Short mmCIF file of C-alpha atoms in Angstrom, two decimals:
data_model
loop_
_atom_site.label_atom_id
_atom_site.label_comp_id
_atom_site.label_asym_id
_atom_site.label_seq_id
_atom_site.Cartn_x
_atom_site.Cartn_y
_atom_site.Cartn_z
CA GLY Q 1 22.91 26.18 -38.14
CA GLU Q 2 19.15 24.74 -37.20
CA ASP Q 3 18.64 25.11 -33.59
CA VAL Q 4 19.98 23.13 -30.25
CA GLU Q 5 18.48 24.04 -26.93
CA GLN Q 6 19.61 22.22 -23.51
CA SER Q 7 18.96 22.88 -19.78
CA LEU Q 8 21.35 25.18 -18.73
CA PHE Q 9 21.92 23.26 -15.34
CA LEU Q 10 20.85 20.08 -13.65
CA SER Q 11 22.05 18.78 -10.55
CA VAL Q 12 21.76 15.56 -8.85
CA ARG Q 13 23.49 13.47 -4.75
CA GLU Q 14 25.97 11.06 -5.58
CA GLY Q 15 24.98 7.74 -6.80
CA ASP Q 16 21.29 9.52 -8.51
CA SER Q 17 21.04 9.24 -12.21
CA SER Q 18 21.48 12.23 -14.43
CA VAL Q 19 19.49 12.87 -17.47
CA ILE Q 20 20.23 15.02 -19.72
CA ASN Q 21 18.15 15.85 -22.60
CA CYS Q 22 18.47 17.94 -25.90
CA THR Q 23 16.25 18.78 -28.67
CA TYR Q 24 17.10 19.58 -32.26
CA THR Q 25 15.17 21.29 -35.04
CA ASP Q 26 16.77 20.05 -38.17
CA SER Q 27 15.03 15.84 -39.60
CA SER Q 28 17.89 15.82 -41.27
CA SER Q 29 20.39 15.32 -39.05
CA THR Q 30 22.94 11.27 -39.23
CA TYR Q 31 24.98 11.60 -36.10
CA LEU Q 32 24.33 12.90 -32.82
CA TYR Q 33 26.65 13.29 -29.81
CA TRP Q 34 27.07 13.96 -26.35
CA TYR Q 35 30.58 16.22 -25.67
CA LYS Q 36 32.20 17.01 -22.36
CA GLN Q 37 33.85 19.56 -21.30
CA GLU Q 38 35.67 19.29 -17.76
CA PRO Q 39 36.61 22.76 -16.29
CA GLY Q 40 39.22 24.15 -18.10
CA ALA Q 41 39.72 21.70 -20.22
CA GLY Q 42 38.30 21.05 -24.36
CA LEU Q 43 35.51 19.24 -25.10
CA GLN Q 44 35.98 15.43 -25.48
CA LEU Q 45 33.12 13.01 -27.37
CA LEU Q 46 32.06 10.93 -24.75
CA THR Q 47 29.49 9.17 -27.21
CA TYR Q 48 27.35 9.13 -30.04
CA ILE Q 49 24.82 7.39 -31.97
CA PHE Q 50 23.21 7.52 -35.58
CA SER Q 51 19.52 8.32 -36.44
CA ASN Q 52 18.70 5.36 -37.80
CA MET Q 53 19.08 4.12 -34.04
CA ASP Q 54 16.88 4.46 -30.88
CA MET Q 55 19.23 3.62 -28.03
CA LYS Q 56 22.91 3.26 -27.40
CA GLN Q 57 24.42 1.81 -24.23
CA ASP Q 58 27.90 2.59 -23.42
CA GLN Q 59 29.23 1.56 -19.51
CA ARG Q 60 26.97 3.84 -16.85
CA LEU Q 61 25.91 6.07 -20.49
CA THR Q 62 22.38 5.25 -21.97
CA VAL Q 63 21.88 7.25 -24.87
CA LEU Q 64 18.09 7.27 -26.18
CA LEU Q 65 17.03 9.28 -28.99
CA ASN Q 66 13.37 9.93 -30.23
CA LYS Q 67 13.50 10.67 -34.09
CA LYS Q 68 9.91 11.30 -34.14
CA ASP Q 69 10.17 14.27 -31.54
CA LYS Q 70 13.78 15.07 -32.49
CA HIS Q 71 14.55 14.70 -28.90
CA LEU Q 72 17.23 13.17 -27.44
CA SER Q 73 18.79 12.16 -24.32
CA LEU Q 74 21.84 11.11 -21.41
CA ARG Q 75 21.67 9.50 -19.20
CA ILE Q 76 24.25 8.59 -16.98
CA ALA Q 77 23.71 5.85 -14.12
CA ASP Q 78 25.27 5.85 -10.59
CA THR Q 79 26.48 9.00 -11.04
CA GLN Q 80 29.97 10.56 -9.02
CA THR Q 81 31.55 13.91 -8.33
CA GLY Q 82 34.19 14.06 -11.64
CA ASP Q 83 30.41 13.69 -13.43
CA SER Q 84 30.41 16.96 -13.12
CA ALA Q 85 31.48 19.57 -15.63
CA ILE Q 86 29.08 20.98 -18.80
CA TYR Q 87 27.59 18.58 -21.61
CA PHE Q 88 27.19 19.60 -24.84
CA CYS Q 89 24.94 17.77 -27.31
CA ALA Q 90 25.52 18.46 -30.64
CA ASP Q 91 24.66 17.47 -34.83
CA LEU Q 92 25.86 16.80 -37.05
CA VAL Q 93 23.44 17.14 -40.79
CA SER Q 94 24.34 15.88 -43.97
CA ASN Q 95 24.21 19.08 -46.22
CA SER Q 96 26.51 21.08 -44.12
CA GLY Q 97 29.65 20.62 -44.68
CA TYR Q 98 31.86 18.93 -41.87
CA ALA Q 99 30.44 21.51 -39.24
CA LEU Q 100 28.91 20.01 -35.96
CA ASN Q 101 26.18 22.37 -34.87
CA PHE Q 102 26.39 22.80 -30.95
CA GLY Q 103 23.29 23.22 -27.69
CA LYS Q 104 24.72 25.75 -25.54
CA GLY Q 105 25.97 22.83 -22.91
CA THR Q 106 24.05 21.47 -19.82
CA SER Q 107 26.36 21.69 -16.43
CA LEU Q 108 25.80 18.96 -14.42
CA LEU Q 109 27.18 19.60 -10.32
CA VAL Q 110 27.14 16.58 -8.51
CA THR Q 111 26.72 16.43 -4.76
CA PRO Q 112 28.11 14.10 -2.38
CA ASP H 1 45.38 8.36 -29.80
CA VAL H 2 44.05 11.67 -31.90
CA LYS H 3 45.95 14.75 -30.66
CA VAL H 4 44.86 18.59 -31.27
CA THR H 5 47.29 21.15 -29.30
CA GLN H 6 47.00 24.62 -29.26
CA SER H 7 49.72 26.96 -29.12
CA SER H 8 48.87 28.56 -25.55
CA ARG H 9 46.59 28.00 -23.19
CA TYR H 10 46.79 31.27 -22.29
CA LEU H 11 47.44 34.41 -23.72
CA VAL H 12 47.10 38.31 -22.83
CA LYS H 13 46.94 40.95 -25.37
CA ARG H 14 46.68 44.71 -26.50
CA THR H 15 43.59 45.98 -28.14
CA GLY H 16 44.89 46.55 -31.64
CA GLU H 17 47.50 44.14 -31.86
CA LYS H 18 47.94 41.31 -33.91
CA VAL H 19 46.96 37.50 -32.30
CA PHE H 20 47.60 34.59 -34.00
CA LEU H 21 46.36 30.87 -32.21
CA GLU H 22 47.99 27.66 -33.72
CA CYS H 23 46.10 24.41 -34.41
CA VAL H 24 48.27 21.65 -34.94
CA GLN H 25 46.94 17.89 -35.44
CA ASP H 26 48.20 14.44 -35.47
CA MET H 27 46.45 12.30 -37.31
CA ASP H 28 46.48 13.77 -40.81
CA HIS H 29 42.72 14.89 -40.61
CA GLU H 30 41.26 16.44 -43.44
CA ASN H 31 38.62 18.92 -41.86
CA MET H 32 39.67 21.05 -39.23
CA PHE H 33 37.96 24.12 -37.42
CA TRP H 34 37.94 27.00 -35.02
CA TYR H 35 35.02 27.62 -32.21
CA ARG H 36 34.42 30.40 -29.42
CA GLN H 37 33.71 29.79 -26.61
CA ASP H 38 31.25 31.94 -23.87
CA PRO H 39 29.00 31.69 -21.58
CA GLY H 40 25.81 31.20 -21.81
CA LEU H 41 26.18 31.24 -25.74
CA GLY H 42 28.01 27.54 -25.64
CA LEU H 43 30.88 26.46 -28.64
CA ARG H 44 29.91 28.95 -32.02
CA LEU H 45 31.98 28.18 -35.25
CA ILE H 46 34.17 31.13 -36.41
CA TYR H 47 35.57 29.83 -39.43
CA PHE H 48 36.96 25.45 -40.71
CA SER H 49 38.76 24.37 -43.26
CA TYR H 50 38.14 21.05 -45.71
CA ASP H 51 41.43 21.09 -46.83
CA VAL H 52 44.51 22.87 -47.19
CA LYS H 53 44.51 26.65 -47.79
CA MET H 54 40.92 25.77 -48.02
CA LYS H 55 38.50 27.88 -46.16
CA GLU H 56 34.64 28.47 -45.01
CA LYS H 57 33.35 31.36 -42.89
CA GLY H 58 31.05 29.82 -40.01
CA ASP H 59 28.25 31.55 -37.69
CA ILE H 60 30.95 34.42 -36.68
CA PRO H 61 33.91 35.32 -39.02
CA GLU H 62 33.64 39.06 -38.87
CA GLY H 63 36.48 40.19 -37.31
CA TYR H 64 39.08 36.91 -37.81
CA SER H 65 40.80 35.43 -40.70
CA VAL H 66 42.43 31.86 -40.90
CA SER H 67 45.54 30.76 -42.80
CA ARG H 68 45.63 25.91 -43.80
CA GLU H 69 49.23 26.13 -45.71
CA LYS H 70 49.53 22.97 -44.56
CA LYS H 71 47.11 19.78 -43.87
CA GLU H 72 48.21 19.90 -40.05
CA ARG H 73 48.04 23.17 -39.13
CA PHE H 74 45.38 25.40 -38.97
CA SER H 75 45.86 29.38 -37.46
CA LEU H 76 42.83 31.21 -35.97
CA ILE H 77 43.98 35.73 -36.57
CA LEU H 78 42.81 37.96 -35.05
CA GLU H 79 44.08 41.61 -37.36
CA SER H 80 43.42 44.09 -34.93
CA ALA H 81 42.17 42.34 -31.40
CA SER H 82 39.02 43.97 -29.61
CA THR H 83 37.99 43.81 -25.95
CA ASN H 84 34.91 41.39 -27.09
CA GLN H 85 37.45 39.13 -28.91
CA THR H 86 38.47 37.93 -25.79
CA SER H 87 37.12 34.84 -24.87
CA MET H 88 37.97 30.83 -25.19
CA TYR H 89 39.32 29.28 -28.49
CA LEU H 90 38.57 25.95 -29.24
CA CYS H 91 40.45 24.25 -31.72
CA ALA H 92 39.08 20.35 -33.68
CA SER H 93 39.73 18.49 -36.56
CA SER H 94 38.18 15.36 -37.92
CA SER H 95 38.56 12.89 -40.97
CA THR H 96 36.01 13.51 -43.98
CA GLY H 97 34.79 9.48 -44.23
CA GLY H 98 34.91 8.11 -41.43
CA ALA H 99 32.47 5.88 -39.83
CA THR H 100 31.19 9.36 -37.38
CA ASP H 101 33.39 12.58 -38.30
CA THR H 102 33.49 12.66 -34.56
CA GLN H 103 35.18 16.21 -33.62
CA TYR H 104 38.34 16.20 -31.72
CA PHE H 105 39.31 19.35 -28.99
CA GLY H 106 42.10 20.82 -27.97
CA PRO H 107 42.39 21.77 -24.87
CA GLY H 108 41.94 25.07 -25.82
CA THR H 109 43.48 29.10 -25.59
CA ARG H 110 42.09 31.11 -23.11
CA LEU H 111 42.76 34.64 -25.20
CA THR H 112 42.54 38.30 -23.18
CA VAL H 113 42.26 41.73 -24.76
CA LEU H 114 42.96 44.29 -22.41
#
């Protein structure tokens, strides 16, 4: 599938904001997703955004979508140690069946 | 709540063995997926199925086969396990025509092939 790119690591201090960035290449992406994977666990859907939106807020999470630049970001406000996990960006391309195209994941480490 | 379960959390097999990984979902989802997850490579799609008895190859189907005899169950088969199939295997399901086509994941099976 088309590429979804993320930086591999991010370290922040507890209480700061975290911003995890993602770029995708397929302009026909319809939905874009953020998943969270805690150690030893499967992936859990955090939030998603439809491609005709440019922002979505859900409690401490803010998703920004720049469709022109094909750039997606996830901001976590007041980051806590429990937010330490791997975060995956994924896109759903309308003509590719039903499979998601995942990035390699960003490992977020929150230090006290 | 959607529940996706996988038959084992940890599995150790020997080279050449036939291995079955089972996945069951309880939400009547049409679509089911098998991924493998390796450090630095993220998730890679092995196979998916959008209906009973239907299957589609993903990005890395070599060395694997699948079976979908019932809607709720999707099996991944390693016909002759090899050491390079040591990995974390994740199953997911989704509903066609749902608002978001969100995929729901099982907890994963960590397979070690000796």
